[in-house]
Coordinates of C-alpha atoms in Angstrom, one line a residue:
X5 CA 122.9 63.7 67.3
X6 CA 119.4 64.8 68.2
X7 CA 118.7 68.0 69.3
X8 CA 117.2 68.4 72.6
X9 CA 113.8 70.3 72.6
X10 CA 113.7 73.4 74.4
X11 CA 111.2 74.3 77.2
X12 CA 108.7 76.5 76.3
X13 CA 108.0 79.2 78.8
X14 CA 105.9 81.7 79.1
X15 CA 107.1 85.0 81.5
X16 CA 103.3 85.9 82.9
X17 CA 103.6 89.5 83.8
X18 CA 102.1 93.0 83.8
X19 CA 98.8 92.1 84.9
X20 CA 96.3 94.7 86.0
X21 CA 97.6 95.4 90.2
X22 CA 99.2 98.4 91.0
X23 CA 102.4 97.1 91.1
X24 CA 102.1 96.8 86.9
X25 CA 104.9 98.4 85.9
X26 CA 107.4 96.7 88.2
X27 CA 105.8 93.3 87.0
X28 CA 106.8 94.4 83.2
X29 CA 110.3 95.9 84.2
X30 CA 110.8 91.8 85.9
X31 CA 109.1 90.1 83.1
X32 CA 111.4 91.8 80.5
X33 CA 114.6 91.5 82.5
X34 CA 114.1 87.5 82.8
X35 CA 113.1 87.7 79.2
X36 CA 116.4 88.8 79.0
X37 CA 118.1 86.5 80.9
X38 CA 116.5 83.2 80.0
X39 CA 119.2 80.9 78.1
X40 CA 118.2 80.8 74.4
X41 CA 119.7 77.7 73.9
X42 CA 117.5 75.6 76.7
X43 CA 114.4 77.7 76.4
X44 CA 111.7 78.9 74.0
X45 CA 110.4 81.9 75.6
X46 CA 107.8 84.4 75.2
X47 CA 106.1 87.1 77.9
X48 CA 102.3 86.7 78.3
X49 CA 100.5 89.5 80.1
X50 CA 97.6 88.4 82.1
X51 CA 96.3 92.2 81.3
X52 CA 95.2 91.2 77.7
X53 CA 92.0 89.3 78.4
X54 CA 89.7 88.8 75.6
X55 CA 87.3 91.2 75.6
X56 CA 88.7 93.0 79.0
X57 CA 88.2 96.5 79.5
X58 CA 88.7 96.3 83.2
X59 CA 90.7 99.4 84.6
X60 CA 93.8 98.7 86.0
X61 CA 94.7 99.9 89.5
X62 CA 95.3 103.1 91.2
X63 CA 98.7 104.2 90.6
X64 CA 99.6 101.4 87.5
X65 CA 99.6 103.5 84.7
X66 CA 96.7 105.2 82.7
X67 CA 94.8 102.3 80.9
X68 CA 94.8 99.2 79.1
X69 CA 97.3 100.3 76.4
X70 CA 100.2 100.9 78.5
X71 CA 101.1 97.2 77.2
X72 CA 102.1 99.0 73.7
X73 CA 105.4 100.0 75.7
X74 CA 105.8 96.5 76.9
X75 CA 105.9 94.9 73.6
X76 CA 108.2 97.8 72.4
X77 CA 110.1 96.7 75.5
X78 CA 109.7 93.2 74.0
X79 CA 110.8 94.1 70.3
X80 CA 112.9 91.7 68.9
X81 CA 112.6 87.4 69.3
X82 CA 110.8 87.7 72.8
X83 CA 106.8 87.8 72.1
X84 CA 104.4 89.7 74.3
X85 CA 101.0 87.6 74.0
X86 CA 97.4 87.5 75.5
X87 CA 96.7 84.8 77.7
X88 CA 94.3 83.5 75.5
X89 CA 97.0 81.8 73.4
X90 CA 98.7 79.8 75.9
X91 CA 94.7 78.2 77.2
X92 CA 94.4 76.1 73.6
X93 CA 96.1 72.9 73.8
X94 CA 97.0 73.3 70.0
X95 CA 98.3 76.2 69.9
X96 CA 101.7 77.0 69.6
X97 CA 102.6 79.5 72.4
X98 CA 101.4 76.5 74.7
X99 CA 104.0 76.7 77.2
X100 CA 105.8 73.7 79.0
X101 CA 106.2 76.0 82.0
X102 CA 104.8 79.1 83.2
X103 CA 107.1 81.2 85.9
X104 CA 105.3 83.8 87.0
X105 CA 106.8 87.7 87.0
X106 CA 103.2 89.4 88.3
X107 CA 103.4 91.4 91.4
X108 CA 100.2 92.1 93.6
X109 CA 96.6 91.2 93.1
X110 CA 95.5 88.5 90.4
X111 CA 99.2 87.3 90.5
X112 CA 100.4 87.3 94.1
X113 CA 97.3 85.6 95.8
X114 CA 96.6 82.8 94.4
X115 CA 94.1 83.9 91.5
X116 CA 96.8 83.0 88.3
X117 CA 97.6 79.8 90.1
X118 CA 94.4 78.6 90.3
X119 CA 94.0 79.5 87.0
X120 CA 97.0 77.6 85.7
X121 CA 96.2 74.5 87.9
X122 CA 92.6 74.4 86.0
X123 CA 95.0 74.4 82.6
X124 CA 97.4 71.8 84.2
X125 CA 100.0 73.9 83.3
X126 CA 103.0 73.8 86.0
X127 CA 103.8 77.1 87.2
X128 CA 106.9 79.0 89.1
X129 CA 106.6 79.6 92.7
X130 CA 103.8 78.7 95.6
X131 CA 100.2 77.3 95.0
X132 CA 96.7 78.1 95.6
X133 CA 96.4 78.2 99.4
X134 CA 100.1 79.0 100.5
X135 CA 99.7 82.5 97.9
X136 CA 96.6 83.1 99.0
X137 CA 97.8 83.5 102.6
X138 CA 101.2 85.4 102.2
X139 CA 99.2 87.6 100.5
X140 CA 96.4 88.3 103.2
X141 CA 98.8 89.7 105.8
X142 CA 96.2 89.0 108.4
X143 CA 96.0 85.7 107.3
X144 CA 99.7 84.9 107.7
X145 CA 99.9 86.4 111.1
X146 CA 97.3 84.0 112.6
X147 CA 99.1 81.3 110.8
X148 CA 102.4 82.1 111.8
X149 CA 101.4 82.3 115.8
X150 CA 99.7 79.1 115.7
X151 CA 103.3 77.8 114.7
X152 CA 105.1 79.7 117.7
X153 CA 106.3 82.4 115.2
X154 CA 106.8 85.7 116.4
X155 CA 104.8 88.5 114.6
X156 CA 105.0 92.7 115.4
X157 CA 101.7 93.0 117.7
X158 CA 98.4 94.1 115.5
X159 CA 94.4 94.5 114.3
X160 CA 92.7 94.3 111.7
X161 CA 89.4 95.8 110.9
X162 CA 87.1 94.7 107.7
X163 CA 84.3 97.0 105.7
X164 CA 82.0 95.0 105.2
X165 CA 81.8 93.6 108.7
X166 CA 81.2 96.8 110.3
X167 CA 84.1 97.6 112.1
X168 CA 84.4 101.1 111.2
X169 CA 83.3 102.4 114.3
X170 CA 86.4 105.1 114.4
X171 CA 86.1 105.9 118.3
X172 CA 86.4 101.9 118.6
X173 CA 89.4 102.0 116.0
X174 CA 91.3 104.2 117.9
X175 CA 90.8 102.6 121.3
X176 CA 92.2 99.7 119.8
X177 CA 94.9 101.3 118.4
X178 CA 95.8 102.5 121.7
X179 CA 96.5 99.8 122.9
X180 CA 99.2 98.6 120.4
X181 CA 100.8 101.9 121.5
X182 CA 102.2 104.8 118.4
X183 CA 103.9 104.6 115.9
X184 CA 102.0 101.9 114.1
X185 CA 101.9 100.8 111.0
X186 CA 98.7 101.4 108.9
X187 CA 98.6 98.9 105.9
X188 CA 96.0 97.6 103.5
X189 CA 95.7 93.9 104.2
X190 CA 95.8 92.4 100.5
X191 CA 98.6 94.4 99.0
X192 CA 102.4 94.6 98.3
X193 CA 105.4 96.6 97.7
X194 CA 104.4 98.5 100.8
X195 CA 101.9 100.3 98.8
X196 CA 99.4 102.6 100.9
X197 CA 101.3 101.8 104.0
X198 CA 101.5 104.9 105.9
X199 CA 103.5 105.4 109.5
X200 CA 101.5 107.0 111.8
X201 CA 103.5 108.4 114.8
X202 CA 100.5 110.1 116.5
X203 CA 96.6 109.8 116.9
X204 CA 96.0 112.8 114.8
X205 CA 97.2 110.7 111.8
X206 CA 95.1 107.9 112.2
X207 CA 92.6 108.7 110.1
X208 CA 94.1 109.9 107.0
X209 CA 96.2 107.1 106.8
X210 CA 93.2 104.4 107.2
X211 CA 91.7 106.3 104.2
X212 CA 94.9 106.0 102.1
X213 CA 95.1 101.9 103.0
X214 CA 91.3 101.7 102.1
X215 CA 91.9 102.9 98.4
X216 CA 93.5 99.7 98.3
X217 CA 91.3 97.4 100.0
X218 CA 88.4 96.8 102.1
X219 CA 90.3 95.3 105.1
X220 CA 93.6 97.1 107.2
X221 CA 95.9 96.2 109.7
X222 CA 97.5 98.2 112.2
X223 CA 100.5 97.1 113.5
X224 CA 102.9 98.4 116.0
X225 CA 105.8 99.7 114.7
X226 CA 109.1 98.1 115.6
X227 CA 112.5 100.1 115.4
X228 CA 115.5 97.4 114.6
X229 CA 117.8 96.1 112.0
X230 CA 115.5 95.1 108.9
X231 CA 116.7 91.5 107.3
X232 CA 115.0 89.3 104.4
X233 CA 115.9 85.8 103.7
X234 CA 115.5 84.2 100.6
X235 CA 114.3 80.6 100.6
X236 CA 114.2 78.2 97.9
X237 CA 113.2 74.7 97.3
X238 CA 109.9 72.5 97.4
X239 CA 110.3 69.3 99.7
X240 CA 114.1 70.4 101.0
X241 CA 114.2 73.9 100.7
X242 CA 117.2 75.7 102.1
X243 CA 117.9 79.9 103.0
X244 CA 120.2 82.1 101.6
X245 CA 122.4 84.2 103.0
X246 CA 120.8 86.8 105.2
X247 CA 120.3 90.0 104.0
X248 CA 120.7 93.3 106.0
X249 CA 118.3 96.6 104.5
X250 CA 119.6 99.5 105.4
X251 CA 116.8 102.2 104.0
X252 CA 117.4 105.4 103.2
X253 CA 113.9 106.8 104.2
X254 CA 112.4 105.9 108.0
X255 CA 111.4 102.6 106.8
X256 CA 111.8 100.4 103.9
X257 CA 108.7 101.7 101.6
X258 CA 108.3 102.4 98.1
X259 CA 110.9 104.5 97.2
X260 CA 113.1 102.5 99.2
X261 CA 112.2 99.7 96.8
X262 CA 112.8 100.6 93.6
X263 CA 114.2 104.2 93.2
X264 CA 118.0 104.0 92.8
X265 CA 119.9 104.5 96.0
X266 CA 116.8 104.0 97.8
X267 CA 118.5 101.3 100.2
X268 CA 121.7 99.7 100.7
X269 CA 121.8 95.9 100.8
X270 CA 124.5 94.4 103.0
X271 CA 124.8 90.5 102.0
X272 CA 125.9 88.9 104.0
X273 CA 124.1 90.7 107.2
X274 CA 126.2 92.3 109.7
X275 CA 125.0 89.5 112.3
X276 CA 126.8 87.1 115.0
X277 CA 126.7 83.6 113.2
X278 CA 124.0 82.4 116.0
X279 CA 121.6 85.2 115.1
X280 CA 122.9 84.3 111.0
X281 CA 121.4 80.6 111.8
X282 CA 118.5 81.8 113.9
X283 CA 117.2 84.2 110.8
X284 CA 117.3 81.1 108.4
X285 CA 115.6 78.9 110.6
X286 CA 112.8 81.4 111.1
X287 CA 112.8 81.8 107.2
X288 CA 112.6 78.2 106.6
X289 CA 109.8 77.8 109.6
X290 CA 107.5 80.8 107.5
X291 CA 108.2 79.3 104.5
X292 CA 106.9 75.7 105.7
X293 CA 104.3 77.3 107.8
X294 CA 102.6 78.6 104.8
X295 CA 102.5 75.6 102.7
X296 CA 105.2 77.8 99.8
X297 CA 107.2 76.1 97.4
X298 CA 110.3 77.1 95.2
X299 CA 110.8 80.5 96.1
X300 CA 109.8 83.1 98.6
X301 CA 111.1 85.8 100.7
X302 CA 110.7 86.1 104.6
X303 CA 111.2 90.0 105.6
X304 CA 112.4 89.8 109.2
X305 CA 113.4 92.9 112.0
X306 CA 115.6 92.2 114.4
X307 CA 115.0 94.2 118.0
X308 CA 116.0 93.7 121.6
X309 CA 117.0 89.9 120.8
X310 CA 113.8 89.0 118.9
X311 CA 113.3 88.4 115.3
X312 CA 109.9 89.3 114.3
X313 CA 108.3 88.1 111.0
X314 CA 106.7 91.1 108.8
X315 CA 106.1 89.8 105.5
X316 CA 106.6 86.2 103.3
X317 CA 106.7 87.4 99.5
X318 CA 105.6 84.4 97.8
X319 CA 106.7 86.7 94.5
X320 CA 109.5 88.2 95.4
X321 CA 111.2 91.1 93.1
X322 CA 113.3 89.1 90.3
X323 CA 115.9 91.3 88.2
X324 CA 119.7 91.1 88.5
X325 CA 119.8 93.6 91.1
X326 CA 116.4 92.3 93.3
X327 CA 116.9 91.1 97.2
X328 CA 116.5 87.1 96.5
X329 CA 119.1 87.4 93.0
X330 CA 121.7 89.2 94.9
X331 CA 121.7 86.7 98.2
X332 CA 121.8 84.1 95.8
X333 CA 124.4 85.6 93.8
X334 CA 126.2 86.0 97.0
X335 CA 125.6 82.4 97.4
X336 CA 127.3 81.2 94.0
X337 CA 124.2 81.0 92.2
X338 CA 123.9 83.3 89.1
X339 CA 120.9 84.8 87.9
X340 CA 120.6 82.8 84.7
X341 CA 121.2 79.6 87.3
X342 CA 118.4 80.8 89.6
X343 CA 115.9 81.0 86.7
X344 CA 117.1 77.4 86.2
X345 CA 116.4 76.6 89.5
X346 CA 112.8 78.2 89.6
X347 CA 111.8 76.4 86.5
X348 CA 113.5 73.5 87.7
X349 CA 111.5 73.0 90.5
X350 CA 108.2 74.2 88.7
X351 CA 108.6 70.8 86.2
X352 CA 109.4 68.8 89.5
X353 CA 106.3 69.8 91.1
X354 CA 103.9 69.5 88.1
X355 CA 104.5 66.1 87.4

């Protein structure tokens, strides 16, 4: 009997965004997880650049050699490599797949795909364009409206264009009526988001969103019950159950996130079965509006009858105990069998 060859993959995570060290706790769980006896895998962090230097971001860690506790994390048969060795052809941590664990910047918006489209090597998750946009939350809105899909009311201002007239910002704000939301555009995890409640807190929280990036959005604030929806598939994708966030802050931030006890997660989401079906089909219609492909999650908040659209995660968190696992869990898919799935689709779409 011959033995079947295993698929080579390579976990791409860590990476240089603020959201590092969640990207590393993800790439070593799925490590983890990944079936020995149908893969050959190996975690390649996109941080290890030949020759890079480049500071990672505010709030990931101290410097480049934080990835010495990754590959103590990594001890053992799992490899942590630079992602020099999976670019030669020849070389034998060439990967048959790559499924991407990076969160944020350079792994969220559409940077590592491109890169990995150059390579020709099939990847996890959406492309080039569709990352690109979920990621730009400005972006996404536009998009989304043009399709009918409702979005919490907002503007944006830009640096370089000039728009920091702050007498003008706060007019405009105004309008949208407090609390907003104050957010950096380009950014995830709901870092340097700030609720502002009043207009004496405008401006400290615009500064706090700028450490992040040049362009903001302000968006009303909308009080409701907070869902997400995971989606997966590429041609025929389909939702999971509905997911109901219950934070245990005012909204679902940071801490919310990731510390333990932060939120509860009610799967499925104490909804009537039409407003179950009409949180899926908005999912799906996101999801499709954007162009993604095997996996994202929609973040939706349910208020006075509406479902508004806050967020597509084109990346969404992937441990045992993450939002899209757990719905899918709750669906009869394990963990091992979603990274099955993900990969899956990743071949399907590459060939």
């Amino acid at each position: 009997m011959v033995e079947q060859k295993k698929i080579r993959v390579a976990v791409m995570m860590g990476g240089i965004s603020s959201e590092r060290d969640i990207s590393l706790s993800t790439g070593r769980q799925i490590l983890e997880a990944l079936d020995p006896e149908k893969y050959e895998a190996f975690g390649v962090d996109s941080a290890l650049m030949p020759g890079s230097q480049r500071a990672i971001e505010k709030g990931a860690g101290s410097d480049i050699d934080a990835v010495a506790e990754a590959r103590i994390a990594l001890a053992g048969s799992n490899r942590l490599v630079p992602v020099a060795q999976i670019v030669d052809t020849g070389s034998v941590c060439r990967p048959d797949v790559v499924l991407i664990a990076l969160h944020g910047k350079y792994g969220e918006d559409g940077t590592v795909q491109g890169f990995l489209d150059l390579l020709g090597i099939p990847y996890t998750g959406s492309g080039v364009l569709a990352s690109a946009l979920a990621m730009d939350k400005s972006m996404t809105k536009k998009i989304l409206a043009a399709d009918g899909i409702l979005t919490p009311k907002s503007v944006d201002f830009t640096a370089r264009f000039g728009d920091w007239d702050r007498d003008y910002i706060e007019k405009e704000v105004e309008k949208l009526g407090y609390p907003v939301m104050v957010k950096p555009s380009r950014q995830g995890s709901t870092i340097g988001m700030t609720k502002v409640n009043t207009p004496g807190g405008l401006n400290s929280a615009i500064n706090d969103a700028l450490a992040y990036d040049e362009q903001i959005i302000v968006e009303q604030f909308i009080s409701g019950v907070e869902l997400t929806v995971g989606v997966l598939g590429n041609d025929e994708p389909f939702a999971l159950p509905v997911t109901e966030i219950v934070p245990g802050h005012e909204f679902y931030d940071y801490e919310s996130k990731y510390a333990p006890g932060g939120s509860e997660h009610i799967i499925p989401a104490r909804l009537s079965e039409e407003n179950t079906a009409r949180a899926q089909q908005i999912a799906l219609a996101a999801f499709k509006s954007l162009g993604c492909r095997g996996i994202a999650r929609v973040d939706i908040i349910l208020s006075g009858g509406e479902m508004y659209v806050l967020e597509v995660n084109t990346i969404p968190g992937m441990t045992p105990t993450s939002l899209v696992p757990e719905a899918a869990k709750a669906a009869g898919i394990s963990f091992k069998k979603l990274l099955d799935m993900l990969i899956g689709l990743a071949l399907e779409e590459g060939k």
